[in-house]
Amino acid sequence: MNVRSSGTQPIRVEQDVVLARQTARKLATECGMRLVDLTKMVTAVSELARNTVVYGGGGDMDWEIIDDFGRIGLRLVFRDEGPGIPDIKLALTDGWTSGGGLGLGLTGARRLVDEFELDTAPGEGTRITVTRWT
Amino acid sequence: MAALQDGTLDAIKNQQSKLLGDWIGALEANGATRNLKEQDVQQQTAEFLRLILDGIRNDSGNNIAAPGWADTRRFLEGLSNSRALLGYDSHQTAYFIFALKGPLFTVLQDYYRDQPASLAEQLLSVSELLDSFAMHTIRTYQKTREAVIKRQQEELLELSTPVVKLWDGVLALPMIGTLDSQRSQVVMESLLQRIVDTGSEIAIIDITGVPTVDTLVAQHLLKTVTAIRLMGADCIISGVRPQIAQTIVHLGLDLGGLVTKANLSDALKLALTRLGISLAKV
Ligand SMILES: Nc1ncnc2c1ncn2[C@@H]1O[C@H](COP(=O)(O)OP(=O)(O)O)[C@@H](O)[C@H]1O
Ligand SMILES: [Mg+2]
């Protein structure tokens, strides 16, 4: 698997969520993603970036355009050094929220991408990797 | 504060290419050259070193606010701006300077091998100077980012939220742009007020111009619709494009309680039917 290009974008404040979406939209277009797939990926970014700001206390989004034997994909990592998620199973339950949200961000994002990986521990921050192939 | 000696100048000049090589090596090892062209990195490191040498040669002192350091400051401001736009964080940006410390200290240690007092003094002096430049870089970086954020905030809030009367009793609200929470609040308040003012029975919220419908946007829509209903009016959501509809399904959002239409004209037809108005060609 080859990395064609990569970068990092800070996600510190609410406005960065908008910027993260814009970047994802641009990258997905570059990958040649269809409109439906692009919309799904951008929506997942919106959810994960907002969680990074709201629950993770801010972090970064790493992006990579990858090439797996001709198959092009967009891989994004949302990482923060916040409190982490104490109960992963609970957090990945439709409708569960520790704040005032709808509790569908994590589960929804997982359904919107092809690959979803959650790495977190209490006090150790949170790292979520998502990939969508074209 | 002791000034930088001519010896330090000589030491740097004699070891210039090794110094640059080690510096770039340190930058690369820490990912501080990501997305930068190799030749840009070479040019930027060489330029900064040249500016430092000039500064020392001209006895500009250790206060980087002094006129002798004006070019160096300007160079770092440009660097910081371009890094901010490339998405580097403040740490990565300042690392450009911090990474020079190690290689530079090695050079000085070598040069002042037999003069421990001078070595200590020069190390401290160089270190202070570089720290000041790093701080200057961080401050500039922050200013750039704040300016970007402020401009975007203004752009978002500037988008007007017109409430249009389509028919007697039918209001339309075309939403355009990003529905961040602050704006949603403004939108909702103005819509509710207009419903009261006009005594309307049906409100159409058109989301054709909203590029992303995520769970936060959905939550705002649901709240708005609930408030409208509490006021005794009805609400139709229009402009739900196919890709948005599919995304909503995957998100697991239950919008079953909402009446939705693909476009504004379908929504208006439905509204008129509800009001008992039928249109015919004449
Ligand atoms: N980056 C994060 N750091 C810490 N906790 C998180 C993070 N992301 C999600 N969570 C936790 O998972 C829960 C579910 O998240 P999500 O599905 O997006 O729902 P919501 O944002 O509506 O609360 C959150 O309420 C929060 O407790
Ligand atoms: Mg969320």
Tab-separated table of N, CA, C and O in Angstrom, chain B residues 12-65:
chain	number	residue	atom	x	y	z
B	12	ILE	N	30.439	28.861	13.571
B	12	ILE	CA	29.285	28.562	12.722
B	12	ILE	C	29.695	28.567	11.250
B	12	ILE	O	29.346	27.669	10.490
B	13	LYS	N	30.486	29.591	10.877
B	13	LYS	CA	30.871	29.710	9.470
B	13	LYS	C	31.676	28.495	9.009
B	13	LYS	O	31.457	27.954	7.931
B	14	ASN	N	32.621	28.050	9.873
B	14	ASN	CA	33.476	26.931	9.499
B	14	ASN	C	32.715	25.625	9.322
B	14	ASN	O	33.110	24.774	8.550
B	15	GLN	N	31.657	25.487	10.117
B	15	GLN	CA	30.936	24.211	10.124
B	15	GLN	C	29.590	24.314	9.416
B	15	GLN	O	28.710	23.480	9.616
B	16	GLN	N	29.430	25.347	8.609
B	16	GLN	CA	28.112	25.661	8.067
B	16	GLN	C	27.393	24.494	7.389
B	16	GLN	O	26.246	24.202	7.682
B	17	SER	N	28.102	23.774	6.500
B	17	SER	CA	27.377	22.742	5.747
B	17	SER	C	27.010	21.562	6.642
B	17	SER	O	25.927	20.994	6.522
B	18	LYS	N	27.895	21.230	7.579
B	18	LYS	CA	27.577	20.138	8.503
B	18	LYS	C	26.388	20.540	9.390
B	18	LYS	O	25.466	19.765	9.640
B	19	LEU	N	26.434	21.803	9.832
B	19	LEU	CA	25.376	22.325	10.686
B	19	LEU	C	24.020	22.243	9.983
B	19	LEU	O	23.029	21.750	10.540
B	20	LEU	N	23.987	22.690	8.727
B	20	LEU	CA	22.734	22.663	7.970
B	20	LEU	C	22.246	21.232	7.777
B	20	LEU	O	21.074	20.934	7.923
B	21	GLY	N	23.206	20.337	7.469
B	21	GLY	CA	22.849	18.939	7.256
B	21	GLY	C	22.228	18.326	8.499
B	21	GLY	O	21.176	17.669	8.438
B	22	ASP	N	22.876	18.558	9.657
B	22	ASP	CA	22.366	17.977	10.903
B	22	ASP	C	21.014	18.576	11.283
B	22	ASP	O	20.131	17.898	11.796
B	23	TRP	N	20.903	19.870	11.017
B	23	TRP	CA	19.647	20.566	11.336
B	23	TRP	C	18.494	19.970	10.523
B	23	TRP	O	17.460	19.579	11.054
B	24	ILE	N	18.695	19.864	9.210
B	24	ILE	CA	17.662	19.300	8.341
B	24	ILE	C	17.351	17.866	8.761
B	24	ILE	O	16.193	17.445	8.795
B	25	GLY	N	18.413	17.132	9.149
B	25	GLY	CA	18.213	15.759	9.623
B	25	GLY	C	17.271	15.719	10.815
B	25	GLY	O	16.347	14.909	10.880
B	26	ALA	N	17.499	16.632	11.761
B	26	ALA	CA	16.658	16.683	12.964
B	26	ALA	C	15.222	17.048	12.604
B	26	ALA	O	14.266	16.492	13.149
B	27	LEU	N	15.062	17.964	11.667
B	27	LEU	CA	13.719	18.372	11.234
B	27	LEU	C	12.983	17.187	10.612
B	27	LEU	O	11.836	16.903	10.932
B	28	GLU	N	13.708	16.485	9.736
B	28	GLU	CA	13.081	15.350	9.058
B	28	GLU	C	12.696	14.266	10.043
B	28	GLU	O	11.610	13.692	9.972
B	29	ALA	N	13.589	14.005	11.004
B	29	ALA	CA	13.336	12.931	11.970
B	29	ALA	C	12.088	13.222	12.801
B	29	ALA	O	11.447	12.306	13.305
B	30	ASN	N	11.723	14.486	12.920
B	30	ASN	CA	10.560	14.835	13.736
B	30	ASN	C	9.331	15.187	12.916
B	30	ASN	O	8.379	15.755	13.444
B	31	GLY	N	9.380	14.861	11.636
B	31	GLY	CA	8.217	15.115	10.794
B	31	GLY	C	7.933	16.592	10.590
B	31	GLY	O	6.827	16.976	10.239
B	32	ALA	N	8.948	17.431	10.832
B	32	ALA	CA	8.725	18.873	10.705
B	32	ALA	C	8.973	19.377	9.289
B	32	ALA	O	9.041	20.575	9.044
B	33	THR	N	9.113	18.435	8.338
B	33	THR	CA	9.295	18.850	6.942
B	33	THR	C	8.197	18.246	6.075
B	33	THR	O	8.256	18.322	4.854
B	34	ARG	N	7.199	17.660	6.739
B	34	ARG	CA	6.127	17.004	6.012
B	34	ARG	C	5.475	17.967	5.015
B	34	ARG	O	5.194	19.111	5.356
B	35	ASN	N	5.242	17.487	3.816
B	35	ASN	CA	4.590	18.284	2.769
B	35	ASN	C	5.424	19.471	2.296
B	35	ASN	O	4.917	20.338	1.601
B	36	LEU	N	6.667	19.544	2.715
B	36	LEU	CA	7.509	20.636	2.232
B	36	LEU	C	8.440	20.086	1.164
B	36	LEU	O	8.881	18.947	1.253
B	37	LYS	N	8.723	20.921	0.168
B	37	LYS	CA	9.668	20.504	-0.854
B	37	LYS	C	11.075	20.532	-0.261
B	37	LYS	O	11.410	21.415	0.517
B	38	GLU	N	11.887	19.549	-0.656
B	38	GLU	CA	13.239	19.448	-0.131
B	38	GLU	C	14.000	20.754	-0.353
B	38	GLU	O	14.698	21.245	0.528
B	39	GLN	N	13.777	21.324	-1.531
B	39	GLN	CA	14.552	22.517	-1.859
B	39	GLN	C	14.090	23.715	-1.024
B	39	GLN	O	14.887	24.602	-0.703
B	40	ASP	N	12.806	23.723	-0.650
B	40	ASP	CA	12.317	24.794	0.221
B	40	ASP	C	12.960	24.690	1.603
B	40	ASP	O	13.344	25.695	2.201
B	41	VAL	N	13.033	23.453	2.105
B	41	VAL	CA	13.640	23.241	3.419
B	41	VAL	C	15.091	23.711	3.395
B	41	VAL	O	15.553	24.423	4.294
B	42	GLN	N	15.801	23.340	2.343
B	42	GLN	CA	17.211	23.740	2.222
B	42	GLN	C	17.342	25.256	2.175
B	42	GLN	O	18.190	25.848	2.835
B	43	GLN	N	16.469	25.863	1.395
B	43	GLN	CA	16.547	27.303	1.213
B	43	GLN	C	16.212	28.024	2.534
B	43	GLN	O	16.892	28.979	2.921
B	44	GLN	N	15.173	27.515	3.241
B	44	GLN	CA	14.747	28.175	4.473
B	44	GLN	C	15.791	28.049	5.584
B	44	GLN	O	16.070	29.013	6.296
B	45	THR	N	16.377	26.857	5.713
B	45	THR	CA	17.381	26.686	6.769
B	45	THR	C	18.613	27.545	6.470
B	45	THR	O	19.134	28.223	7.353
B	46	ALA	N	19.040	27.553	5.198
B	46	ALA	CA	20.219	28.331	4.831
B	46	ALA	C	19.963	29.816	5.066
B	46	ALA	O	20.827	30.546	5.571
B	47	GLU	N	18.754	30.248	4.723
B	47	GLU	CA	18.398	31.660	4.865
B	47	GLU	C	18.414	32.079	6.350
B	47	GLU	O	18.964	33.116	6.712
B	48	PHE	N	17.832	31.225	7.197
B	48	PHE	CA	17.781	31.578	8.622
B	48	PHE	C	19.196	31.649	9.208
B	48	PHE	O	19.530	32.575	9.950
B	49	LEU	N	20.031	30.688	8.822
B	49	LEU	CA	21.401	30.683	9.334
B	49	LEU	C	22.150	31.935	8.873
B	49	LEU	O	22.868	32.578	9.632
B	50	ARG	N	21.911	32.306	7.623
B	50	ARG	CA	22.561	33.503	7.084
B	50	ARG	C	22.124	34.745	7.882
B	50	ARG	O	22.940	35.591	8.254
B	51	LEU	N	20.822	34.810	8.177
B	51	LEU	CA	20.299	35.959	8.920
B	51	LEU	C	20.897	36.025	10.327
B	51	LEU	O	21.231	37.102	10.828
B	52	ILE	N	21.042	34.851	10.949
B	52	ILE	CA	21.616	34.797	12.292
B	52	ILE	C	23.066	35.281	12.253
B	52	ILE	O	23.494	36.082	13.078
B	53	LEU	N	23.804	34.790	11.248
B	53	LEU	CA	25.207	35.199	11.121
B	53	LEU	C	25.310	36.712	10.914
B	53	LEU	O	26.120	37.384	11.545
B	54	ASP	N	24.461	37.232	10.051
B	54	ASP	CA	24.447	38.682	9.815
B	54	ASP	C	24.179	39.432	11.114
B	54	ASP	O	24.830	40.425	11.419
B	55	GLY	N	23.215	38.924	11.853
B	55	GLY	CA	22.820	39.578	13.100
B	55	GLY	C	23.975	39.619	14.092
B	55	GLY	O	24.243	40.643	14.725
B	56	ILE	N	24.665	38.485	14.213
B	56	ILE	CA	25.786	38.429	15.151
B	56	ILE	C	26.917	39.359	14.681
B	56	ILE	O	27.479	40.124	15.442
B	57	ARG	N	27.169	39.300	13.365
B	57	ARG	CA	28.242	40.107	12.785
B	57	ARG	C	27.985	41.596	13.034
B	57	ARG	O	28.880	42.355	13.332
B	58	ASN	N	26.723	41.989	12.950
B	58	ASN	CA	26.387	43.401	13.138
B	58	ASN	C	26.148	43.766	14.592
B	58	ASN	O	25.593	44.831	14.877
B	59	ASP	N	26.492	42.829	15.493
B	59	ASP	CA	26.320	43.117	16.919
B	59	ASP	C	24.898	43.502	17.276
B	59	ASP	O	24.669	44.482	17.977
B	60	SER	N	23.944	42.767	16.763
B	60	SER	CA	22.552	43.141	16.993
B	60	SER	C	22.090	42.855	18.409
B	60	SER	O	21.003	43.268	18.810
B	61	GLY	N	22.895	42.119	19.165
B	61	GLY	CA	22.559	41.881	20.563
B	61	GLY	C	21.537	40.769	20.729
B	61	GLY	O	21.150	40.110	19.768
B	62	ASN	N	21.117	40.593	21.964
B	62	ASN	CA	20.233	39.462	22.260
B	62	ASN	C	18.764	39.832	22.336
B	62	ASN	O	17.927	39.004	22.615
B	63	ASN	N	18.470	41.107	22.123
B	63	ASN	CA	17.079	41.515	22.121
B	63	ASN	C	16.572	41.488	20.691
B	63	ASN	O	16.940	42.316	19.863
B	64	ILE	N	15.706	40.513	20.418
B	64	ILE	CA	15.312	40.322	19.016
B	64	ILE	C	14.373	41.416	18.516
B	64	ILE	O	14.036	41.465	17.345
B	65	ALA	N	13.941	42.285	19.421
B	65	ALA	CA	13.117	43.411	18.984
B	65	ALA	C	13.995	44.515	18.390
B	65	ALA	O	13.496	45.472	17.797
